[in-house]
């Protein structure tokens, strides 16, 4: 809802138009209509500055709109104008500002206690030199504005001035009653209309005070008296807290998406006591609890846990994803979900990092597993994925109806996580094993891993130990294609497809791996499952022979 405007169109042109509007906070006890306020003409709460006189001469300086408070504080001196949400408003509502700089010069106020964003916003300043440097418009959410007015026992009154150059028309002439200059006023003093001839057109000017927002709160849905699937009768906070039957609610895991898409929330999956917990929380102020993943896209949570202290809108959000028991029964509780799949991927990558680190030490290339794969087994054991945002993004909700773009983005993330392994390190290992430097220097990350797999498989087949990597003669076929690593090549193609929109070219590679592309008509959720499984399998294919060699 608009609470302040300073607008100017076609300045000095034939169709010029100007609007100045302020909103006053008028106590409900004061009768309507409110007479025209003095500030209507200037369009600002305070014009110019107090005269510098004797000490204390401005002790009573207290800007107001003819004695009323205002929603937006505005000041100007004819050349420079400044705007901000009134101190009483943002302090009463607990709002926090953030600025958009450069040419925008806007300030946005958020209610971070909820959280709710952009509840009030507008331009910070403008200049006037023959014309205005920018239009200024301040808006505030209807709910927050009404909440403030309710707290103050007041209504919102718009005080405005409007001027426009209009073409001559019978309707306006009728108002002028045959005069060249007409001045129309309300008997109650709440408006004045001035119409006069000007350069073969009519100049219209209006001053008015109009009740715009009543002293009434916006109706808000409550979490009390909701009907939950599988629970008899309406549920209130009190009844949920006393739930002796320990009712269980099943949610579609799409419930998590809203929280995963914002950095304001913590949605890090936690593996504890053999189960995956996915309980969103907000900066220590509130949080869900005991939300457990069951099957691929199902969350199990107790009714009592849902009603533990948190804003009503969060409980309502969860309610919108609640499933009937019959619907929940259609989910396979043993099907692997995205968090568990990500955990398997992390385990395979950590094992690869450990194996490569041990192999590097044998050939004189000492690097820790963490340096190679960018993940610390100790950190993950102690804090999970808390400090690994890429893993958290990879483990975000993966609906069966996933879009093609979401699928490609997830494949790109998957590829970029493991691609941190330094190519130079892999090249030096191969060169230590006798592979020609001139040829290894031409290889990229996937082909380097493929070459290490080829060498490892041959040494393992010959029952060699890791010292055999120190050799002068390369193993035959060290650079041959190896289907056991095909998934990494497909992952690379899918990453390229995301960057260059060439998915149709990468699709046959998925088919070559054995994926039924006809299922993509229902979404790409099964496709991301398939790709992740194959990538994990590919890392296992490297770890198996390499692990046996290192163990001898």
Coordinates of C-alpha atoms in Angstrom, one line a residue:
X1 CA 0.0 0.0 0.0
X2 CA 1.3 3.5 -0.9
X3 CA 2.2 5.6 2.1
X4 CA 4.2 8.4 0.5
X5 CA 4.5 9.6 -3.1
X6 CA 6.4 12.4 -4.8
X7 CA 5.8 11.9 -8.5
X8 CA 6.4 14.1 -11.5
X9 CA 5.6 13.4 -15.1
X10 CA 6.2 15.4 -18.3
X11 CA 7.6 18.3 -16.3
X12 CA 6.9 21.7 -18.0
X13 CA 5.4 19.7 -20.9
X14 CA 1.8 19.9 -22.2
X15 CA 0.7 16.9 -20.2
X16 CA 2.5 17.7 -16.9
X17 CA 1.3 15.9 -13.8
X18 CA 2.4 16.1 -10.2
X19 CA 1.4 14.1 -7.1
X20 CA 2.5 14.7 -3.5
X21 CA 1.1 12.3 -0.9
X22 CA 1.8 11.7 2.7
X23 CA 0.1 9.5 5.2
X24 CA -0.8 10.8 8.7
X25 CA -1.5 8.7 11.8
X26 CA -4.7 10.2 13.0
X27 CA -6.2 9.0 16.3
X28 CA -9.5 7.1 15.8
X29 CA -11.2 9.5 18.3
X30 CA -10.8 12.4 15.9
X31 CA -13.8 12.7 13.7
X32 CA -13.7 12.2 9.9
X33 CA -13.1 13.9 7.6
X34 CA -9.9 15.5 8.6
X35 CA -9.4 19.0 7.2
X36 CA -6.7 19.7 4.6
X37 CA -3.3 19.5 6.3
X38 CA -0.7 22.3 5.9
X39 CA 1.9 19.8 4.6
X40 CA -0.2 18.8 1.6
X41 CA 1.2 21.5 -0.7
X42 CA 4.9 20.9 0.0
X43 CA 4.7 17.1 -0.1
X44 CA 7.0 16.7 2.9
X45 CA 6.6 16.5 6.6
X46 CA 9.2 19.1 7.3
X47 CA 10.3 21.9 4.9
X48 CA 13.6 23.7 5.4
X49 CA 15.3 23.8 8.8
X50 CA 14.7 25.9 12.0
X51 CA 16.3 29.3 12.1
X52 CA 19.5 29.3 14.0
X53 CA 18.8 31.6 17.0
X54 CA 19.7 31.7 20.6
X55 CA 20.8 28.6 22.5
X56 CA 17.8 26.3 22.9
X57 CA 15.6 28.3 20.5
X58 CA 14.6 25.0 18.7
X59 CA 14.1 23.0 21.9
X60 CA 10.5 22.4 20.9
X61 CA 11.4 21.3 17.4
X62 CA 9.2 18.2 16.7
X63 CA 8.2 17.6 13.1
X64 CA 4.6 16.5 12.5
X65 CA 1.8 16.7 10.0
X66 CA -0.2 19.5 11.6
X67 CA 0.2 17.8 14.9
X68 CA -0.2 14.2 13.7
X69 CA 2.4 11.6 13.4
X70 CA 3.4 10.2 10.0
X71 CA 4.3 6.9 8.4
X72 CA 7.3 8.1 6.4
X73 CA 9.5 10.9 7.6
X74 CA 10.2 13.3 4.7
X75 CA 12.2 16.5 4.6
X76 CA 13.1 19.0 1.8
X77 CA 14.3 22.5 1.1
X78 CA 13.3 22.9 -2.5
X79 CA 16.5 21.4 -3.8
X80 CA 17.2 18.3 -1.7
X81 CA 14.7 15.8 -0.4
X82 CA 15.2 12.9 2.0
X83 CA 12.9 10.1 3.1
X84 CA 12.9 7.3 5.7
X85 CA 10.4 5.2 7.5
X86 CA 9.3 7.0 10.6
X87 CA 11.3 6.0 13.7
X88 CA 8.1 5.2 15.7
X89 CA 7.0 2.9 12.9
X90 CA 10.1 0.7 12.5
X91 CA 10.8 0.6 16.3
X92 CA 7.2 -0.3 17.1
X93 CA 7.2 -3.1 14.5
X94 CA 10.8 -4.2 15.1
X95 CA 11.9 -3.7 11.5
X96 CA 15.5 -3.9 10.2
X97 CA 16.7 -1.9 7.2
X98 CA 18.9 -2.9 4.3
X99 CA 20.1 -0.5 1.6
X100 CA 20.2 -0.9 -2.2
X101 CA 22.9 1.5 -3.4
X102 CA 24.3 3.0 -6.5
X103 CA 21.6 4.5 -8.7
X104 CA 18.8 2.8 -6.8
X105 CA 19.2 4.6 -3.5
X106 CA 16.5 2.6 -1.9
X107 CA 16.0 1.3 1.6
X108 CA 14.1 -1.9 2.4
X109 CA 12.7 -2.8 5.8
X110 CA 12.4 -6.5 6.8
X111 CA 10.6 -8.0 9.8
X112 CA 13.4 -10.5 10.7
X113 CA 11.6 -11.8 13.8
X114 CA 9.1 -13.6 11.6
X115 CA 10.9 -13.5 9.1
X116 CA 9.1 -11.5 6.5
X117 CA 10.9 -9.4 3.9
X118 CA 10.3 -6.1 2.2
X119 CA 7.4 -5.1 4.5
X120 CA 8.3 -1.5 3.7
X121 CA 10.5 0.1 1.0
X122 CA 11.1 3.3 -0.9
X123 CA 13.7 5.7 -2.3
X124 CA 16.0 7.5 0.1
X125 CA 16.4 10.8 -1.6
X126 CA 15.9 13.0 -4.7
X127 CA 17.1 16.3 -5.9
X128 CA 15.3 19.1 -7.7
X129 CA 16.9 21.4 -10.2
X130 CA 14.3 22.5 -12.8
X131 CA 13.0 18.9 -12.6
X132 CA 13.1 16.1 -10.1
X133 CA 16.0 13.6 -10.3
X134 CA 13.7 10.7 -9.6
X135 CA 10.2 9.8 -8.6
X136 CA 9.8 8.7 -5.0
X137 CA 7.3 6.0 -3.9
X138 CA 7.1 4.4 -0.5
X139 CA 5.0 1.3 0.0
X140 CA 4.2 -0.8 3.1
X141 CA 2.6 -4.1 3.5
X142 CA -1.1 -3.9 4.4
X143 CA -0.7 -6.2 7.3
X144 CA 2.1 -4.3 9.0
X145 CA 0.6 -0.9 8.3
X146 CA -2.7 -2.0 9.9
X147 CA -0.8 -3.6 12.8
X148 CA 1.0 -0.3 13.5
X149 CA -2.2 1.7 13.3
X150 CA -4.0 -0.8 15.5
X151 CA -1.2 -0.4 18.1
X152 CA -1.6 3.3 18.0
X153 CA -5.4 3.3 18.0
X154 CA -5.3 5.3 14.8
X155 CA -6.3 5.4 11.2
X156 CA -4.2 6.2 8.1
X157 CA -5.2 9.5 6.4
X158 CA -3.7 10.4 3.1
X159 CA -2.9 14.1 2.7
X160 CA -2.2 14.9 -0.9
X161 CA -1.8 17.5 -3.6
X162 CA -2.5 16.7 -7.2
X163 CA -1.9 18.9 -10.3
X164 CA -2.4 18.1 -13.9
X165 CA -2.6 20.0 -17.2
X166 CA -5.7 18.6 -19.0
X167 CA -7.3 19.2 -22.3
X168 CA -10.4 21.3 -22.3
X169 CA -13.5 19.1 -21.7
X170 CA -17.3 19.6 -21.1
X171 CA -17.1 17.7 -17.8
X172 CA -14.5 20.2 -16.4
X173 CA -16.3 23.2 -17.8
X174 CA -19.5 22.0 -16.1
X175 CA -17.6 22.1 -12.8
X176 CA -16.3 25.6 -13.6
X177 CA -19.9 26.8 -14.1
X178 CA -19.0 29.1 -16.9
X179 CA -16.1 30.8 -15.1
X180 CA -12.5 31.0 -16.3
X181 CA -11.3 30.2 -12.8
X182 CA -13.2 28.0 -10.3
X183 CA -12.4 27.2 -6.7
X184 CA -14.5 24.4 -5.2
X185 CA -14.3 23.6 -1.5
X186 CA -15.9 21.1 0.9
X187 CA -18.1 22.5 3.6
X188 CA -16.1 20.3 6.0
X189 CA -12.8 21.5 4.7
X190 CA -11.4 18.1 3.6
X191 CA -10.8 19.1 0.0
X192 CA -10.3 22.0 -2.3
X193 CA -10.4 21.9 -6.1
X194 CA -8.9 24.7 -8.3
X195 CA -9.5 24.7 -12.0
X196 CA -8.3 27.5 -14.3
X197 CA -7.6 28.2 -17.9
X198 CA -4.0 28.0 -18.9
X199 CA -2.6 28.1 -22.5
X200 CA -5.7 26.7 -24.2
X201 CA -5.8 23.9 -21.6
X202 CA -7.2 23.6 -18.1
X203 CA -5.0 23.4 -15.0
X204 CA -6.4 21.2 -12.3
X205 CA -5.2 21.4 -8.7
X206 CA -6.5 19.3 -5.8
X207 CA -5.7 19.4 -2.1
X208 CA -7.4 16.8 0.1
X209 CA -7.3 14.6 3.2
X210 CA -8.8 11.2 2.7
X211 CA -9.3 8.4 5.2
X212 CA -7.4 5.5 3.5
X213 CA -6.7 2.8 6.2
X214 CA -9.1 2.0 9.0
X215 CA -8.0 1.0 12.5
X216 CA -8.5 -2.7 11.9
X217 CA -6.0 -5.6 11.9
X218 CA -5.8 -7.8 8.8
X219 CA -7.4 -11.2 9.5
X220 CA -4.7 -13.8 10.0
X221 CA -5.1 -17.6 9.9
X222 CA -4.3 -19.2 13.1
X223 CA -2.7 -22.6 13.7
X224 CA -5.4 -23.4 16.2
X225 CA -8.4 -25.5 15.2
X226 CA -6.6 -27.0 12.1
X227 CA -7.7 -30.4 10.9
X228 CA -4.7 -32.7 10.5
X229 CA -4.8 -36.0 8.6
X230 CA -5.2 -39.0 10.8
X231 CA -6.2 -36.8 13.8
X232 CA -9.8 -36.7 15.0
X233 CA -11.2 -33.2 15.5
X234 CA -9.6 -29.8 15.4
X235 CA -6.1 -29.4 16.9
X236 CA -5.1 -26.4 19.1
X237 CA -1.7 -25.7 20.7
X238 CA -3.1 -26.9 24.0
X239 CA -4.4 -30.2 22.6
X240 CA -1.3 -30.8 20.6
X241 CA 0.9 -30.3 23.7
X242 CA -1.3 -32.8 25.6
X243 CA -1.3 -35.3 22.8
X244 CA -1.3 -38.6 24.7
X245 CA -1.9 -40.7 21.6
X246 CA 1.4 -39.5 20.1
X247 CA -0.1 -38.8 16.7
X248 CA 2.3 -38.9 13.8
X249 CA 2.0 -36.6 10.8
X250 CA 3.5 -37.3 7.4
X251 CA 4.6 -34.4 5.2
X252 CA 5.7 -34.3 1.6
X253 CA 9.4 -33.2 1.7
X254 CA 8.5 -30.3 -0.6
X255 CA 7.8 -28.7 2.8
X256 CA 11.6 -28.2 3.1
X257 CA 12.0 -26.3 -0.2
X258 CA 10.9 -22.9 1.2
X259 CA 13.6 -23.0 3.8
X260 CA 16.3 -24.5 1.6
X261 CA 16.0 -21.6 -0.8
X262 CA 16.9 -19.0 1.8
X263 CA 20.2 -18.5 3.6
X264 CA 18.2 -17.1 6.6
X265 CA 17.2 -20.6 7.6
X266 CA 19.4 -23.6 8.7
X267 CA 18.3 -26.7 6.9
X268 CA 21.4 -28.8 7.3
X269 CA 20.4 -32.5 7.3
X270 CA 21.7 -34.3 10.4
X271 CA 22.4 -38.0 10.7
X272 CA 21.8 -39.1 14.3
X273 CA 21.1 -42.5 15.9
X274 CA 20.8 -44.2 12.5
X275 CA 18.2 -41.7 11.2
X276 CA 18.2 -38.5 9.1
X277 CA 16.7 -35.4 10.7
X278 CA 15.6 -32.5 8.5
X279 CA 14.3 -29.9 10.9
X280 CA 14.4 -26.3 9.6
X281 CA 15.2 -23.5 12.1
X282 CA 15.6 -19.8 12.1
X283 CA 18.6 -18.2 13.7
X284 CA 18.0 -19.6 17.1
X285 CA 14.6 -17.9 17.4
X286 CA 12.5 -20.9 16.5
X287 CA 12.8 -24.3 14.8
X288 CA 11.0 -27.5 13.9
X289 CA 12.1 -30.6 15.8
X290 CA 12.3 -34.3 15.2
X291 CA 11.4 -34.2 11.5
X292 CA 12.7 -37.5 10.2
X293 CA 13.1 -38.6 6.6
X294 CA 11.2 -41.8 5.8
X295 CA 11.6 -43.0 2.2
X296 CA 12.5 -40.9 -0.8
X297 CA 10.1 -37.9 -0.3
X298 CA 8.4 -38.4 3.0
X299 CA 8.9 -36.7 6.4
X300 CA 7.6 -38.1 9.7
X301 CA 7.0 -35.8 12.6
X302 CA 5.0 -35.9 15.8
X303 CA 1.9 -33.6 16.1
X304 CA 3.2 -32.3 19.4
X305 CA 6.6 -31.4 17.8
X306 CA 4.8 -29.4 15.1
X307 CA 3.1 -27.2 17.7
X308 CA 6.2 -26.4 19.7
X309 CA 6.8 -22.6 19.9
X310 CA 7.1 -21.1 16.4
X311 CA 5.1 -18.6 14.3
X312 CA 1.7 -19.7 13.2
X313 CA 2.6 -19.2 9.6
X314 CA 5.3 -22.0 9.9
X315 CA 2.8 -24.5 11.3
X316 CA 0.3 -23.5 8.5
X317 CA 3.1 -24.0 6.0
X318 CA 3.7 -27.5 7.3
X319 CA 0.0 -28.2 7.3
X320 CA -0.2 -27.5 3.6
X321 CA 2.2 -30.4 3.0
X322 CA 0.5 -32.9 5.3
X323 CA -0.6 -36.2 3.7
X324 CA -3.5 -38.4 4.4
X325 CA -2.4 -41.8 5.9
X326 CA -3.5 -43.5 2.7
X327 CA -1.3 -41.2 0.7
X328 CA 1.7 -41.8 3.0
X329 CA 1.2 -45.5 2.7
X330 CA 1.9 -45.3 -1.0
X331 CA 5.5 -44.2 -0.3
X332 CA 8.2 -46.9 0.1
X333 CA 9.7 -46.2 3.5
X334 CA 12.9 -48.0 2.5
X335 CA 13.6 -46.1 -0.7
X336 CA 16.8 -44.0 -0.4
X337 CA 16.3 -40.3 -0.1
X338 CA 18.5 -37.5 -1.4
X339 CA 20.3 -36.9 2.0
X340 CA 21.3 -40.6 2.3
X341 CA 22.4 -40.7 -1.3
X342 CA 24.6 -37.6 -0.7
X343 CA 26.1 -39.3 2.3
X344 CA 27.1 -42.3 0.2
X345 CA 28.6 -39.9 -2.4
X346 CA 30.6 -38.2 0.4
X347 CA 31.8 -41.5 1.8
X348 CA 33.0 -42.7 -1.7
X349 CA 34.7 -39.3 -2.3
X350 CA 36.4 -39.4 1.1
X351 CA 37.6 -43.0 0.5
X352 CA 39.0 -41.9 -2.9
X353 CA 40.8 -39.0 -1.3
X354 CA 42.3 -41.3 1.4
X355 CA 43.4 -43.8 -1.2
X356 CA 45.0 -41.1 -3.5
X357 CA 46.7 -39.5 -0.5
X358 CA 48.3 -42.9 0.5
X359 CA 49.3 -43.6 -3.1
X360 CA 50.8 -40.1 -3.4
X361 CA 52.9 -40.7 -0.3
X362 CA 54.4 -43.8 -1.9
X363 CA 55.4 -42.1 -5.1
X364 CA 56.7 -39.0 -3.3
X365 CA 53.6 -36.7 -3.7
X366 CA 52.5 -36.1 -0.1
X367 CA 49.1 -34.5 0.0
X368 CA 46.4 -35.0 2.6
X369 CA 43.0 -36.4 1.7
X370 CA 41.4 -33.1 2.6
X371 CA 43.7 -31.2 0.3
X372 CA 42.8 -33.5 -2.6
X373 CA 39.0 -33.7 -2.3
X374 CA 38.3 -30.6 -0.3
X375 CA 36.5 -32.5 2.5
X376 CA 37.6 -33.4 6.0
X377 CA 36.4 -36.7 7.4
X378 CA 37.0 -35.3 10.9
X379 CA 35.0 -32.2 10.3
X380 CA 32.1 -34.2 8.8
X381 CA 32.1 -36.6 11.7
X382 CA 32.1 -33.7 14.2
X383 CA 29.8 -31.2 12.5
X384 CA 28.2 -33.0 9.6
X385 CA 27.8 -30.8 6.5
X386 CA 27.4 -27.6 8.5
X387 CA 30.5 -26.0 6.9
X388 CA 30.0 -27.5 3.4
X389 CA 27.3 -25.5 1.6
X390 CA 27.9 -27.4 -1.6
X391 CA 26.9 -30.7 0.1
X392 CA 23.9 -29.0 1.6
X393 CA 22.8 -27.8 -1.8
X394 CA 23.3 -31.3 -3.3
X395 CA 21.1 -32.8 -0.6
X396 CA 18.2 -30.4 -1.1
X397 CA 14.8 -31.8 -1.9
X398 CA 14.7 -33.7 -5.1
X399 CA 11.1 -34.2 -6.1
X400 CA 10.2 -36.8 -8.7
X401 CA 8.8 -33.9 -10.8
X402 CA 12.2 -32.1 -10.8
X403 CA 12.6 -29.8 -13.8
X404 CA 15.2 -30.3 -16.5
X405 CA 17.0 -27.1 -15.4
X406 CA 17.0 -28.2 -11.7
X407 CA 18.4 -31.6 -12.8
X408 CA 21.2 -30.1 -14.8
X409 CA 22.1 -27.7 -12.0
X410 CA 22.3 -30.6 -9.5
X411 CA 24.5 -32.6 -11.9
X412 CA 26.7 -29.6 -12.2
X413 CA 27.0 -29.3 -8.4
X414 CA 27.8 -33.1 -8.2
X415 CA 30.6 -32.8 -10.8
X416 CA 32.1 -29.6 -9.3
X417 CA 32.4 -31.2 -5.8
X418 CA 34.7 -34.0 -6.8
X419 CA 36.5 -32.0 -9.5
X420 CA 38.5 -30.3 -6.8
X421 CA 41.0 -33.1 -7.1
X422 CA 44.1 -31.4 -8.5
X423 CA 45.0 -32.5 -12.1
X424 CA 48.7 -32.0 -11.5
X425 CA 48.7 -34.4 -8.6
X426 CA 47.0 -37.1 -10.7
X427 CA 49.4 -36.5 -13.6
X428 CA 52.5 -36.9 -11.4
X429 CA 51.2 -40.2 -10.0
X430 CA 50.7 -41.5 -13.6
X431 CA 54.1 -40.3 -14.6
X432 CA 55.6 -42.1 -11.6
X433 CA 53.9 -45.2 -12.9
X434 CA 55.7 -44.8 -16.2
X435 CA 53.0 -43.1 -18.2
X436 CA 54.6 -40.7 -20.8
X437 CA 54.6 -37.1 -19.5
X438 CA 53.8 -35.8 -23.0
X439 CA 50.6 -37.8 -23.0
X440 CA 49.4 -37.3 -19.5
X441 CA 49.8 -33.5 -19.8
X442 CA 47.0 -33.5 -22.4
X443 CA 44.5 -35.3 -20.1
X444 CA 41.6 -33.7 -18.2
X445 CA 40.4 -34.7 -14.7
X446 CA 38.0 -37.5 -15.8
X447 CA 40.6 -39.1 -18.2
X448 CA 43.3 -38.9 -15.5
X449 CA 41.1 -40.8 -13.1
X450 CA 40.3 -43.3 -15.9
X451 CA 44.0 -43.8 -16.4
X452 CA 44.6 -44.4 -12.7
X453 CA 41.8 -46.9 -12.7
X454 CA 43.3 -48.7 -15.7
X455 CA 46.7 -48.9 -14.1
X456 CA 45.2 -50.0 -10.7
X457 CA 43.2 -52.8 -12.3
X458 CA 46.2 -54.2 -14.1
X459 CA 48.4 -54.1 -11.0
X460 CA 45.6 -55.6 -8.9
X461 CA 45.2 -58.4 -11.5
X462 CA 48.9 -59.1 -11.2
X463 CA 48.6 -59.1 -7.3
X464 CA 51.0 -56.2 -7.1
X465 CA 51.3 -53.8 -4.1
X466 CA 51.4 -50.0 -4.3
X467 CA 55.1 -49.9 -4.8
X468 CA 54.5 -51.1 -8.3
X469 CA 53.3 -47.6 -9.1
X470 CA 57.0 -46.6 -9.0
X471 CA 57.9 -48.0 -12.4
X472 CA 59.6 -46.9 -15.6
X473 CA 57.3 -48.7 -18.0
X474 CA 53.7 -47.8 -18.4
X475 CA 51.1 -50.5 -18.1
X476 CA 49.7 -51.5 -21.5
X477 CA 46.4 -49.9 -22.3
X478 CA 46.8 -47.3 -19.5
X479 CA 44.9 -44.7 -21.5
X480 CA 42.2 -46.9 -23.0
X481 CA 38.5 -46.1 -22.4
X482 CA 37.0 -47.9 -19.4
X483 CA 33.3 -48.3 -19.2
X484 CA 33.5 -48.7 -15.4
X485 CA 34.1 -44.9 -15.3
X486 CA 31.6 -43.9 -17.9
X487 CA 29.3 -42.2 -15.4
X488 CA 32.0 -39.5 -14.7
X489 CA 32.2 -38.7 -18.5
X490 CA 28.4 -38.5 -18.6
X491 CA 28.5 -36.2 -15.5
X492 CA 31.0 -34.0 -17.3
X493 CA 28.7 -33.8 -20.4
X494 CA 25.7 -32.9 -18.2
X495 CA 27.7 -30.1 -16.6
X496 CA 28.5 -28.8 -20.1
X497 CA 24.9 -29.1 -21.0
X498 CA 23.9 -26.9 -18.1
X499 CA 26.3 -24.2 -19.2
X500 CA 25.6 -24.3 -22.9
X501 CA 22.0 -25.6 -23.1
X502 CA 23.0 -28.8 -25.0
X503 CA 21.1 -31.3 -23.0
X504 CA 19.7 -33.0 -26.1
X505 CA 23.3 -34.0 -27.0
X506 CA 23.9 -35.4 -23.5
X507 CA 20.7 -37.4 -23.4
X508 CA 22.0 -40.4 -25.4
X509 CA 24.8 -40.8 -22.9
X510 CA 22.3 -41.3 -20.2
X511 CA 20.6 -44.0 -22.3
X512 CA 24.0 -45.6 -22.9
X513 CA 24.3 -46.0 -19.1
X514 CA 21.0 -47.8 -19.0
X515 CA 18.6 -45.0 -18.0
X516 CA 15.0 -45.2 -19.4
X517 CA 14.6 -41.6 -20.8
X518 CA 10.9 -42.2 -21.4
X519 CA 10.4 -41.7 -17.6
X520 CA 11.5 -38.0 -18.0
X521 CA 8.0 -37.1 -19.0
X522 CA 7.1 -37.3 -15.3
X523 CA 10.1 -35.3 -14.3
X524 CA 13.8 -35.6 -13.7
X525 CA 13.8 -36.9 -10.1
X526 CA 14.6 -40.5 -11.1
X527 CA 17.3 -39.2 -13.5
X528 CA 19.2 -37.5 -10.6
X529 CA 18.9 -40.7 -8.6
X530 CA 20.4 -42.6 -11.5
X531 CA 23.2 -40.2 -12.1
X532 CA 24.3 -40.0 -8.5
X533 CA 24.1 -43.8 -8.1
X534 CA 26.3 -44.3 -11.2
X535 CA 28.8 -41.6 -10.0
X536 CA 29.1 -43.3 -6.6
X537 CA 29.5 -46.6 -8.3
X538 CA 32.3 -45.2 -10.5
X539 CA 34.2 -44.0 -7.4
X540 CA 33.7 -47.4 -5.9
X541 CA 35.2 -48.9 -9.1
X542 CA 38.4 -46.9 -8.5
X543 CA 38.5 -47.5 -4.8
X544 CA 38.2 -51.2 -5.0
X545 CA 41.4 -52.2 -6.9
X546 CA 43.3 -49.2 -5.5
X547 CA 42.3 -50.2 -1.9
X548 CA 43.4 -53.8 -2.4
X549 CA 46.8 -52.7 -3.8
X550 CA 47.3 -50.3 -0.9
X551 CA 46.4 -53.0 1.6
X552 CA 49.0 -55.5 0.4

